[in-house]
CSV table of C-alpha atoms in Angstrom, one decimal:
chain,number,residue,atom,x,y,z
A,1,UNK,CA,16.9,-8.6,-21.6
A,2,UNK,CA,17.6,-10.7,-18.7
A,3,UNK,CA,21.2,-11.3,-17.2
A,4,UNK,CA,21.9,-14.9,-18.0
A,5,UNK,CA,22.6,-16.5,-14.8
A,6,UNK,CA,24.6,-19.8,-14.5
A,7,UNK,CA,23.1,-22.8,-12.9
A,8,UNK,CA,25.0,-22.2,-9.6
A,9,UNK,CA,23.5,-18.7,-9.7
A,10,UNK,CA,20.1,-19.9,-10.0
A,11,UNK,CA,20.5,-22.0,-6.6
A,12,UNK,CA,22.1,-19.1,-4.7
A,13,UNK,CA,18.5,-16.9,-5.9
A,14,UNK,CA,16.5,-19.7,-5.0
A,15,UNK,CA,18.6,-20.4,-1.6
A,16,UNK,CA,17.9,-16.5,-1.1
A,17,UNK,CA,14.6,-16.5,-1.7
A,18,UNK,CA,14.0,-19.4,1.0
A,19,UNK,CA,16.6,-18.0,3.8
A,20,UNK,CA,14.6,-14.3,3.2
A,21,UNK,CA,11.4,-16.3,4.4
A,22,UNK,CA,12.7,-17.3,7.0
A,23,UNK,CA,14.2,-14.2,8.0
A,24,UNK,CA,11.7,-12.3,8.0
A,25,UNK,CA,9.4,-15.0,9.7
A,26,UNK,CA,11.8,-14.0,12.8
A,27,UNK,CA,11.1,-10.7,12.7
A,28,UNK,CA,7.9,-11.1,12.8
A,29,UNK,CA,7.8,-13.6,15.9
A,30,UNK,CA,10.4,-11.5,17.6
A,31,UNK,CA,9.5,-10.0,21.1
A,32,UNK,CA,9.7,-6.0,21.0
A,33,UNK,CA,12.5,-5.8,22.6
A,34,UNK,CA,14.3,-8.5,20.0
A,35,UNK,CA,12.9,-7.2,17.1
A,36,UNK,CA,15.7,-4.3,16.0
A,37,UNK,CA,18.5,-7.2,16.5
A,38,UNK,CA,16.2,-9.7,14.1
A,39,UNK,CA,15.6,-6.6,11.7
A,40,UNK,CA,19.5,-5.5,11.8
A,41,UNK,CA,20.2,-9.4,11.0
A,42,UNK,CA,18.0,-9.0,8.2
A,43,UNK,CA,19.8,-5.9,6.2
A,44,UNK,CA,23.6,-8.0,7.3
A,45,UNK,CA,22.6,-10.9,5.5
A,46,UNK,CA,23.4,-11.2,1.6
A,47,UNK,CA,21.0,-13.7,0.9
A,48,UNK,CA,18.1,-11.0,1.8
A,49,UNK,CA,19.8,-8.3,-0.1
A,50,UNK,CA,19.9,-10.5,-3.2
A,51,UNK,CA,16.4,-11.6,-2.7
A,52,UNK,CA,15.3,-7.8,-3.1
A,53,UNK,CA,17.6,-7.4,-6.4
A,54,UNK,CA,16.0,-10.7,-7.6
A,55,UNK,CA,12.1,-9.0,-6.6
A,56,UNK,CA,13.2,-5.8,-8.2
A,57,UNK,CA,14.3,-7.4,-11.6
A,58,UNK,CA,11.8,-9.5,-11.8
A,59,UNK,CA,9.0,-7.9,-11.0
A,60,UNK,CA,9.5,-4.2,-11.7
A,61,UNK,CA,11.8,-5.2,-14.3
A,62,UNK,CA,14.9,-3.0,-13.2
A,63,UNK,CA,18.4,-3.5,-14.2
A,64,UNK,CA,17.6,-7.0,-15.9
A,65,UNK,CA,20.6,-7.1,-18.0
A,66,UNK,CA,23.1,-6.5,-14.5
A,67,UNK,CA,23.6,-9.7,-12.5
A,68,UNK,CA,22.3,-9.9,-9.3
A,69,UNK,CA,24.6,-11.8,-7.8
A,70,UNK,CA,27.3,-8.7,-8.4
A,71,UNK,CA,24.7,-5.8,-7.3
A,72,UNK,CA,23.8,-8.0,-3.7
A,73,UNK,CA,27.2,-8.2,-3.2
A,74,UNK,CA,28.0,-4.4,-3.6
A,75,UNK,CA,24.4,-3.4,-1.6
A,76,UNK,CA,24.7,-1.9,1.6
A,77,UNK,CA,21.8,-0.6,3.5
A,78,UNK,CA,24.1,1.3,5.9
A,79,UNK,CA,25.5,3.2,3.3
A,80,UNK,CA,22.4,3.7,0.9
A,81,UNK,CA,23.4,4.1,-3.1
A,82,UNK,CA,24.8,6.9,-5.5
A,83,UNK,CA,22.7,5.4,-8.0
A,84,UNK,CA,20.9,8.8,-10.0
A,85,UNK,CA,17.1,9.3,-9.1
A,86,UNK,CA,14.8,10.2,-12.1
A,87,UNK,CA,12.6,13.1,-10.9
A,88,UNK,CA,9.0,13.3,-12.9
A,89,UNK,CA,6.4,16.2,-12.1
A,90,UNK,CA,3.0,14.7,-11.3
A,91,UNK,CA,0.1,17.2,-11.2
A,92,UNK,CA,-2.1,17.7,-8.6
A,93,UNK,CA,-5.8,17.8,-8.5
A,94,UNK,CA,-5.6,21.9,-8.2
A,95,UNK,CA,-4.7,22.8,-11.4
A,96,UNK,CA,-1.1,24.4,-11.8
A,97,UNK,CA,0.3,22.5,-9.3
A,98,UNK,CA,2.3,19.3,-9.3
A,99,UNK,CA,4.0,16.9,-6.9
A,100,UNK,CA,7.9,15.6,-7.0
A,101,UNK,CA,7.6,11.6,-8.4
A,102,UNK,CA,10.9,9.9,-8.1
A,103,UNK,CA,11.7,7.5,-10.6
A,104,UNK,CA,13.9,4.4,-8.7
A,105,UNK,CA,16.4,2.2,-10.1
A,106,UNK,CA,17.6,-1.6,-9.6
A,107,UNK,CA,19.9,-0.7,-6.4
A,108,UNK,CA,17.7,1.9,-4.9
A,109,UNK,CA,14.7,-0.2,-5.4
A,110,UNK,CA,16.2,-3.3,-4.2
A,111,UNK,CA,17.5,-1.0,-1.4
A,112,UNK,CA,13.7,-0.2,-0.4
A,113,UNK,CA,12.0,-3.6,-1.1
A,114,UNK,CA,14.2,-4.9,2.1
A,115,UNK,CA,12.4,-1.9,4.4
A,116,UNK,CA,9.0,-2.5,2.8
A,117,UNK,CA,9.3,-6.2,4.0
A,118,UNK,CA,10.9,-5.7,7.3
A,119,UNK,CA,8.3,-3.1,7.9
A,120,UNK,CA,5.5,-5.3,6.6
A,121,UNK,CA,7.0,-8.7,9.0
A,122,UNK,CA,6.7,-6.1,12.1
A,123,UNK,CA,3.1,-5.5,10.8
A,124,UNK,CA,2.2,-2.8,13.2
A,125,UNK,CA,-0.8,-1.2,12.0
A,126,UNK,CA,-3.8,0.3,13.5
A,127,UNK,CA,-7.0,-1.9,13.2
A,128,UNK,CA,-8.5,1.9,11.9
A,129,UNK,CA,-6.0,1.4,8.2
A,130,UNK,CA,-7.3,-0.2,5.5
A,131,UNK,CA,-4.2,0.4,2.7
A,132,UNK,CA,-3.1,-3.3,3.6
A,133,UNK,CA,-5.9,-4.5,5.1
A,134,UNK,CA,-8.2,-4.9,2.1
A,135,UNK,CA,-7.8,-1.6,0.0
A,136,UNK,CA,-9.9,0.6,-1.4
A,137,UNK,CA,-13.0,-1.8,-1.2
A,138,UNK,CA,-12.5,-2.3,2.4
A,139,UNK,CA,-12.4,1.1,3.4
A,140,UNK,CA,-15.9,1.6,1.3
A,141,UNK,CA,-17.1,-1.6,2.6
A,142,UNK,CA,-16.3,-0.3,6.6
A,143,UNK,CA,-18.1,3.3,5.9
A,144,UNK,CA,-21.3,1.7,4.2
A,145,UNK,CA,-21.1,-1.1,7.5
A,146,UNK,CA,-21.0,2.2,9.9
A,147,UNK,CA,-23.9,4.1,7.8
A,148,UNK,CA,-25.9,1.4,8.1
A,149,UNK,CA,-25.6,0.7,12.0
A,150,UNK,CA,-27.3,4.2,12.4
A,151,UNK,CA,-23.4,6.4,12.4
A,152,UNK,CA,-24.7,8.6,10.1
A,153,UNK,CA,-22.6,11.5,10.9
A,154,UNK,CA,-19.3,11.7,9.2
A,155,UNK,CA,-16.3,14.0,8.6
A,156,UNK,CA,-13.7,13.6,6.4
A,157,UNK,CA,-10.1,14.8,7.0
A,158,UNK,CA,-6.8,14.4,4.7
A,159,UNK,CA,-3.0,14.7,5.5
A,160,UNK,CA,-1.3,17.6,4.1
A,161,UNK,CA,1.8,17.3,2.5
A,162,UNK,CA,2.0,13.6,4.0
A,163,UNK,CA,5.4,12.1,2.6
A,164,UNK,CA,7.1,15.7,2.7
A,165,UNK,CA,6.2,16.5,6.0
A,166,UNK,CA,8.0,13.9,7.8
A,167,UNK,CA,11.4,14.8,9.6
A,168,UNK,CA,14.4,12.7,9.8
A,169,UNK,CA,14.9,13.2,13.5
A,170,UNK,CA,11.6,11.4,14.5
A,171,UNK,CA,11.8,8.7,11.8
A,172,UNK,CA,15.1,7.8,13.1
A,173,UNK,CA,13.5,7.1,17.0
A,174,UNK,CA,10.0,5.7,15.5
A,175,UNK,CA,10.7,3.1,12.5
A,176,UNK,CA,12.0,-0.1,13.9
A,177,UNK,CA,15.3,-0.2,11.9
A,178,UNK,CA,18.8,1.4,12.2
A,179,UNK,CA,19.0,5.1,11.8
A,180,UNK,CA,21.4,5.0,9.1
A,181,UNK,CA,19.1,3.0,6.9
A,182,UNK,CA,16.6,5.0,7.8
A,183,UNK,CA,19.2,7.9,6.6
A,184,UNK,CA,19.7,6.3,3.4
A,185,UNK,CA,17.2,4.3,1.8
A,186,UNK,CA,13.8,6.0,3.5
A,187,UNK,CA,14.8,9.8,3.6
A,188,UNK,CA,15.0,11.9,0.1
A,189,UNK,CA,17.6,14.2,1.7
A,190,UNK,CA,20.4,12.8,0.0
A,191,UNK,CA,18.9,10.9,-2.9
A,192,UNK,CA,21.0,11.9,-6.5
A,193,UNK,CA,18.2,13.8,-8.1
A,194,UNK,CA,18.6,13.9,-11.7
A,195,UNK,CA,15.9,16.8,-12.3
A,196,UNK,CA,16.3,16.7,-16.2
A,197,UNK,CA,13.6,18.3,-18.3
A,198,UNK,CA,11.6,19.1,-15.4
A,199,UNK,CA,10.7,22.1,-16.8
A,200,UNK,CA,9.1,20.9,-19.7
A,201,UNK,CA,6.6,19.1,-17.3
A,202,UNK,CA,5.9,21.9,-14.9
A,203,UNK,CA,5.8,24.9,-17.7
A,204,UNK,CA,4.5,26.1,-20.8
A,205,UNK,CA,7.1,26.6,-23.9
A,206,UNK,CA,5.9,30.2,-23.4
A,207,UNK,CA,6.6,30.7,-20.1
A,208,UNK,CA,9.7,29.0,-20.4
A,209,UNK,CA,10.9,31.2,-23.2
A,210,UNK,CA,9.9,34.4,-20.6
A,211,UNK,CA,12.5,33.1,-18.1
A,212,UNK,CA,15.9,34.3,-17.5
A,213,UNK,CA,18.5,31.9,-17.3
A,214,UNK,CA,18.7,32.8,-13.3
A,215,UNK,CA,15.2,32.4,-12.7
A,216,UNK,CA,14.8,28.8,-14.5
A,217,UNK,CA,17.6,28.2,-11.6
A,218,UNK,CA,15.5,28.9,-9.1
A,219,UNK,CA,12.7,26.9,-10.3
A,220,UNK,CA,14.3,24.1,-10.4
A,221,UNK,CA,16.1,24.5,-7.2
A,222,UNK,CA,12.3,25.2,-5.9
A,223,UNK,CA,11.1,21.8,-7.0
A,224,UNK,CA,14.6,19.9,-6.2
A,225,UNK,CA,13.9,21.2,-2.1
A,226,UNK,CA,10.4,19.8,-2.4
A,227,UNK,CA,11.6,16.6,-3.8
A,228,UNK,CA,14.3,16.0,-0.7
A,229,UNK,CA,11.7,17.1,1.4
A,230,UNK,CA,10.3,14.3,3.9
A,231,UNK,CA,10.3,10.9,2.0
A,232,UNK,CA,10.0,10.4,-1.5
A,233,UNK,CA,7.2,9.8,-3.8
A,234,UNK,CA,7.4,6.7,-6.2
A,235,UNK,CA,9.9,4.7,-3.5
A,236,UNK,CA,8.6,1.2,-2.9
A,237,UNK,CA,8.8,1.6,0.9
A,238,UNK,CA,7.3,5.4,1.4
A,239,UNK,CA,4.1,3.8,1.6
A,240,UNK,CA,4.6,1.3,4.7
A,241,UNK,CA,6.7,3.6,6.3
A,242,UNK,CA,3.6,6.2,6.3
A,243,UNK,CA,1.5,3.5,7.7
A,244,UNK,CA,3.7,2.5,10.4
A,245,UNK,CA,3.5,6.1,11.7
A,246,UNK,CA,0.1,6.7,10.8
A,247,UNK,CA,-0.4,3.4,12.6
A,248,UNK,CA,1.6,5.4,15.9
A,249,UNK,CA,-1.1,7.5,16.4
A,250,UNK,CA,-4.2,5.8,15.5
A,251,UNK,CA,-2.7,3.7,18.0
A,252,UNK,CA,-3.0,7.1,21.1
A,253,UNK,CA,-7.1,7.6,20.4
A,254,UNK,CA,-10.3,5.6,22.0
A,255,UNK,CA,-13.4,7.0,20.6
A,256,UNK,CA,-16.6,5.4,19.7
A,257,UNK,CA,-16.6,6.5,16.4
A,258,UNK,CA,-15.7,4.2,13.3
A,259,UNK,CA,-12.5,5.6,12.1
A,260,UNK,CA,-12.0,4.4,8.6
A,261,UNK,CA,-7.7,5.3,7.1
A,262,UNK,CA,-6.9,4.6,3.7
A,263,UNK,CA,-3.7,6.3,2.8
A,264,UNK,CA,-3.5,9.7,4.4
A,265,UNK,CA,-7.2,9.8,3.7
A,266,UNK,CA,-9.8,9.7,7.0
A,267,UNK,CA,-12.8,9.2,7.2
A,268,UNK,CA,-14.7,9.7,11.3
A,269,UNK,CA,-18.4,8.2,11.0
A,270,UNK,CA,-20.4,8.4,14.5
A,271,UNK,CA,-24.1,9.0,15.9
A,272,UNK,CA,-23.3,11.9,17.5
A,273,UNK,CA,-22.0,15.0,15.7
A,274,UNK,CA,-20.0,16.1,18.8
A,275,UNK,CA,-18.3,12.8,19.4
A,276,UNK,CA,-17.4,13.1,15.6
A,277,UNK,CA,-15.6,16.8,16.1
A,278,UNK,CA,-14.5,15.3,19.1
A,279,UNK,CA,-12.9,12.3,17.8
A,280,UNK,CA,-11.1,14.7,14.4
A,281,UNK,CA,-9.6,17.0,17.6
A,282,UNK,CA,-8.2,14.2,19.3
A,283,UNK,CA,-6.7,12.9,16.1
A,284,UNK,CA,-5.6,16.4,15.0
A,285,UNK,CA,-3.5,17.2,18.2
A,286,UNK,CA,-2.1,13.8,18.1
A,287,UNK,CA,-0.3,14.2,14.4
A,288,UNK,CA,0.7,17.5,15.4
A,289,UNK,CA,2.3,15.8,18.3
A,290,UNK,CA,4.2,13.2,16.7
A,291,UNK,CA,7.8,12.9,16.7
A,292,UNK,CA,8.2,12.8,12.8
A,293,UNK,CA,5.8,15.3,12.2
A,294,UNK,CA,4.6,17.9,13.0
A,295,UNK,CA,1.7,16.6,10.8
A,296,UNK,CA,-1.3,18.4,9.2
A,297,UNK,CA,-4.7,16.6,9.4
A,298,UNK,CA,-7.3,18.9,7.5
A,299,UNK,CA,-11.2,18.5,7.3
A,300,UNK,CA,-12.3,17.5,3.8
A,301,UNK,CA,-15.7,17.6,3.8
A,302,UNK,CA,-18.3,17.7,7.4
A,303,UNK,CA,-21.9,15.5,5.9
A,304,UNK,CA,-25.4,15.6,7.9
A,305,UNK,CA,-27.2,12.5,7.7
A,306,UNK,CA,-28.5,11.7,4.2
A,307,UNK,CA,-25.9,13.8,2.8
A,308,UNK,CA,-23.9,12.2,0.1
A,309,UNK,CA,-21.1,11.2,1.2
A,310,UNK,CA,-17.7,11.7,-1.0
A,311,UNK,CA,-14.5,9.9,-0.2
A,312,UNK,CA,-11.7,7.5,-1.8
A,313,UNK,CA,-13.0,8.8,-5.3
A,314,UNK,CA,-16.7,7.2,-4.2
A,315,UNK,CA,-20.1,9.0,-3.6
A,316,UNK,CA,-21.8,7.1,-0.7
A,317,UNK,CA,-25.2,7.8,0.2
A,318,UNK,CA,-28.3,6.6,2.9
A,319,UNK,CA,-31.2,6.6,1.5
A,320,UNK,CA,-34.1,5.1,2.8
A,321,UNK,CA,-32.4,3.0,5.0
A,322,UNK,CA,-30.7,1.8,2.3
A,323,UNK,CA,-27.0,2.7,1.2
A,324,UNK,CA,-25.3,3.1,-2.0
A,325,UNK,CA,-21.8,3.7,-3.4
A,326,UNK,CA,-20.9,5.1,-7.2
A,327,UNK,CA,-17.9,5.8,-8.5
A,328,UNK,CA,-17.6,9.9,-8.8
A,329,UNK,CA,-18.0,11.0,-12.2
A,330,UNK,CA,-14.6,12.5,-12.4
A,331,UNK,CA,-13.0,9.3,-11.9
A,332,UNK,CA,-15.0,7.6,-14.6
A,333,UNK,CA,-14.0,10.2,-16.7
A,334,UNK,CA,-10.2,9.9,-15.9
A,335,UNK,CA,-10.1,6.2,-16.6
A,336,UNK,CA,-12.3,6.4,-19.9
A,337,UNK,CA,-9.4,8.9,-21.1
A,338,UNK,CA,-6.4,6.8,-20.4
A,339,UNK,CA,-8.2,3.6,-21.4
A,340,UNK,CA,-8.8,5.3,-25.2
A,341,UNK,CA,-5.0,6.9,-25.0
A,342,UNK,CA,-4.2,3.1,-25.1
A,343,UNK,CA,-6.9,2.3,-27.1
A,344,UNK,CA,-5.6,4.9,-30.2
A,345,UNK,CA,-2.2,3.4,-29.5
A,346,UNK,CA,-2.9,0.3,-29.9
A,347,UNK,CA,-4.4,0.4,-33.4
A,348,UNK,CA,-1.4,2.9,-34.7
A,349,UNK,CA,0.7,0.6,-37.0
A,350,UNK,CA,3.2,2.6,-36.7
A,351,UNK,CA,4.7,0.5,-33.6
A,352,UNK,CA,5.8,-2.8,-33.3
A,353,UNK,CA,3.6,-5.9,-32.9
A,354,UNK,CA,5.1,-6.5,-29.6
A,355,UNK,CA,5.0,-3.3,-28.7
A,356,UNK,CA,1.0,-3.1,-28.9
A,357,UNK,CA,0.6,-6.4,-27.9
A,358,UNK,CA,2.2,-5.3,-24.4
A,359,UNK,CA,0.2,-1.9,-24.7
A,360,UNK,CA,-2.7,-4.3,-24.6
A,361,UNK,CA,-2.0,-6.1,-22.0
A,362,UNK,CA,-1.3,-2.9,-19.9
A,363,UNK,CA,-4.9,-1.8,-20.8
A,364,UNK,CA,-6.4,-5.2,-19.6
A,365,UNK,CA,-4.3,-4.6,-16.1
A,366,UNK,CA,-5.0,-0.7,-15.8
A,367,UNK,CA,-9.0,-1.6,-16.6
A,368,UNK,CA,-9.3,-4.7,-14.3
A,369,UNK,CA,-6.9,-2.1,-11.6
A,370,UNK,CA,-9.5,0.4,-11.5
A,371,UNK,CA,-12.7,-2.3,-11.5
A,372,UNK,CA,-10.7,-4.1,-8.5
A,373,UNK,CA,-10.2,-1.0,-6.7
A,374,UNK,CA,-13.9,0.5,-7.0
A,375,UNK,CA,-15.5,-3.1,-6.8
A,376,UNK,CA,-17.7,-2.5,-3.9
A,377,UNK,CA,-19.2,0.1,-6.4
A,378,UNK,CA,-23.3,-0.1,-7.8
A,379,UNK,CA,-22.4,-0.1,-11.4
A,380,UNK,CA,-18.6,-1.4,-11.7
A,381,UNK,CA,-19.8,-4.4,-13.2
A,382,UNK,CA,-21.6,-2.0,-16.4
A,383,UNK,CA,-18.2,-0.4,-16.4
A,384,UNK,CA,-15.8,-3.1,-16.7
A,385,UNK,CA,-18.1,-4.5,-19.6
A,386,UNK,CA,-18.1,-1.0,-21.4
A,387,UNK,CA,-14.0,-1.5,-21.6
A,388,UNK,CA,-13.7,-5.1,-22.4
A,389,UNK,CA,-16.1,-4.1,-25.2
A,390,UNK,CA,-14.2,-1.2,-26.5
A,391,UNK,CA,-11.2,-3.3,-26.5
A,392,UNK,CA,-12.6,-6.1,-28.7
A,393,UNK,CA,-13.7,-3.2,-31.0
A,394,UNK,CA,-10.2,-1.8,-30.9
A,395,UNK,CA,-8.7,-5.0,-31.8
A,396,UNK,CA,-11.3,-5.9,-34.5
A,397,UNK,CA,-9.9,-2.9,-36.3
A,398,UNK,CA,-6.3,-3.7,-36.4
A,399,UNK,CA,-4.6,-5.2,-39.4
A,400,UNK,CA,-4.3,-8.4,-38.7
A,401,UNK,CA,-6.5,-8.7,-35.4
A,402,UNK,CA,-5.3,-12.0,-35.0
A,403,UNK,CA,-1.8,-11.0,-33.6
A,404,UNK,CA,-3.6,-9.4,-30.4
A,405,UNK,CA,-5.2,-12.1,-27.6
A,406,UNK,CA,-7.7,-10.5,-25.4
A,407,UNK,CA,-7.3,-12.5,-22.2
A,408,UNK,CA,-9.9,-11.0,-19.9
């Protein structure tokens, strides 16, 4: 339920909102050596930091029932927050193993949208990243461009470890903000994990019930030093703060290959193989370099021409002269099970109306999600009609199927 807000309130948020824009409109404009005074202005000013509790209520619908007028007030980017951290285990793709996922509330995430859109404003990314340049479909979209101009060698490479390799040395002298915020509200050193049932997601019953009470200890004292590791999973700003370093070195190599970054995913396409193996060295040496790192930049896969290509959950292939892209079967797979998780809950009248009707609505956002992401794909199109139809046949055999609006 949201905080009622009186009318004087309302005008400081919207005042906030407006005074934000303009902020970070100076950051952006600002010369280099400006831009750390515009940014420091920034994180000083209450009207940005109630701007981000506004975004993080609103939008990730954190903390609604606190007023944001109070929380701004007592944010302060300098000092970070004791707020607790939820700590979720997220498996891998190699099976037994699982990543740290923090789970963020109003204050930290507030705390984190103001880096994300300082970060953003200085927009210092590589012209190789595609993350907020255009996505998933951009990325495919540059690869099938480069196949098709005769670059028909290609080598894929992946960061290891990305977020967790980072060190809070380099961050401090490579992000344009002030150290401590960088201490604070980008680093998970001293985040209040709340590690809770971790356990349960990481083990069996059976091979819980085989510890000792020391050795459960341990485990969890094993996953709490991966999740303070680096920067943290789940944190609204990891993800520009990873592409303004990733951005760094992009930023050190000329080659004539296409180099296509989504993510800590890489993709080197070229018509030469050398200048391909060439081009991953340079890259290679250069994250090892860095002052954040060192980091790890691993081949994925090394394709001949007319090999299939696989990368960003796509197979790409040159045929004939003629390039197509399909989504991996594995990925079709994972969506078709979550979409029919949803489906099955969605029909149990067990819940509440509302309840399935927002389940619903989460299955029309995860479906079109996964379409928008793979839309440069062959066969989306078939895809997107198989769950839309599945839905309507959900719906169709609820009690009273005229409670549930499929807007498409």
């Amino acid at each position: 339920m949201m905080s009622s807000l009186t009318k004087s309130e309302k005008d400081q948020i919207k005042k906030a909102r407006k005074r934000t824009k303009q902020l970070l409109d100076r950051v952006r404009d600002a010369r280099h050596n400006k831009a750390r005074h515009q940014v420091r202005q920034c994180f000083k000013s209450f009207e940005f930091r109630l701007a981000a509790v506004d975004q993080a209520q609103r939008k990730k619908r954190l903390g609604t029932s606190k007023n944001p007028v109070s929380v701004a007030e007592l944010l302060d980017p300098w000092y970070g927050t004791t707020e607790k951290v939820g700590l979720n285990a997220t498996p891998k793709s190699k099976e037994g193993e699982f990543r740290p996922t923090a789970e963020f509330g109003l204050e930290n995430t507030a705390l984190q949208i103001m880096v994300r859109d300082v970060l953003n404003a200085r927009g210092a990314f590589s012209e190789y990243q595609t993350q907020f340049k255009g996505g998933v479909p951009e990325a495919i979209k540059r690869v099938r461009a480069a196949l098709e101009s005769g670059k028909v060698y290609a080598l894929t490479c992946d960061l290891q470890n990305c977020f967790g390799s980072f060190q809070e040395e380099g961050l401090k002298a490579s992000l344009p903000l002030p150290k401590e915020v960088t201490e604070k509200v980008v680093m998970s050193k001293g985040m209040s994990f709340s590690p809770m049932g971790i356990l349960n997601q990481i083990m069996s019953t059976d091979e819980m019930h085989e510890l000792c009470k020391g050795d459960v200890d341990d485990h969890i004292s094993e996953f709490l030093i991966q999740a303070r590791s680096g920067i943290p999973q789940g944190s609204v700003c990891s993800p520009v703060v990873a592409e303004t370093i990733l951005a760094q070195v992009f930023g050190q190599v000329v080659t004539s290959c296409e180099v296509v970054s989504y993510a800590d995913n890489t993709i080197i396409l070229g018509t030469d193989e050398n200048a391909v193996c060439e081009t991953f060295k340079a890259l290679r040496s250069a994250f090892e370099a860095h002052l954040a790192g060192p980091l790890s930049l691993m081949v994925e896969g090394h394709f001949q021409p007319g090999d299939p290509i696989q990368f960003l959950g796509v197979m790409i292939t040159l045929k004939g002269g003629v390039v197509s892209v399909d989504v991996l079967p594995s990925k079709v797979l994972e969506i078709r099970e979550k979409l029919k998780t949803l489906r099955k809950k969605i029909r149990d009248p067990k819940k509440t109306i509302r309840h399935r009707q927002y389940l619903l609505s989460k299955y029309i956002q995860t479906s079109k999600g996964w379409c928008s992401t793979y839309a440069g794909t062959e066969s989306v199109k078939l895809y997107e009609t198989e769950f839309r139809k599945k839905l309507e046949q959900c719906v169709q055999s609820c009690v009273e199927p005229e409670l549930f609006c499929i807007n498409w």
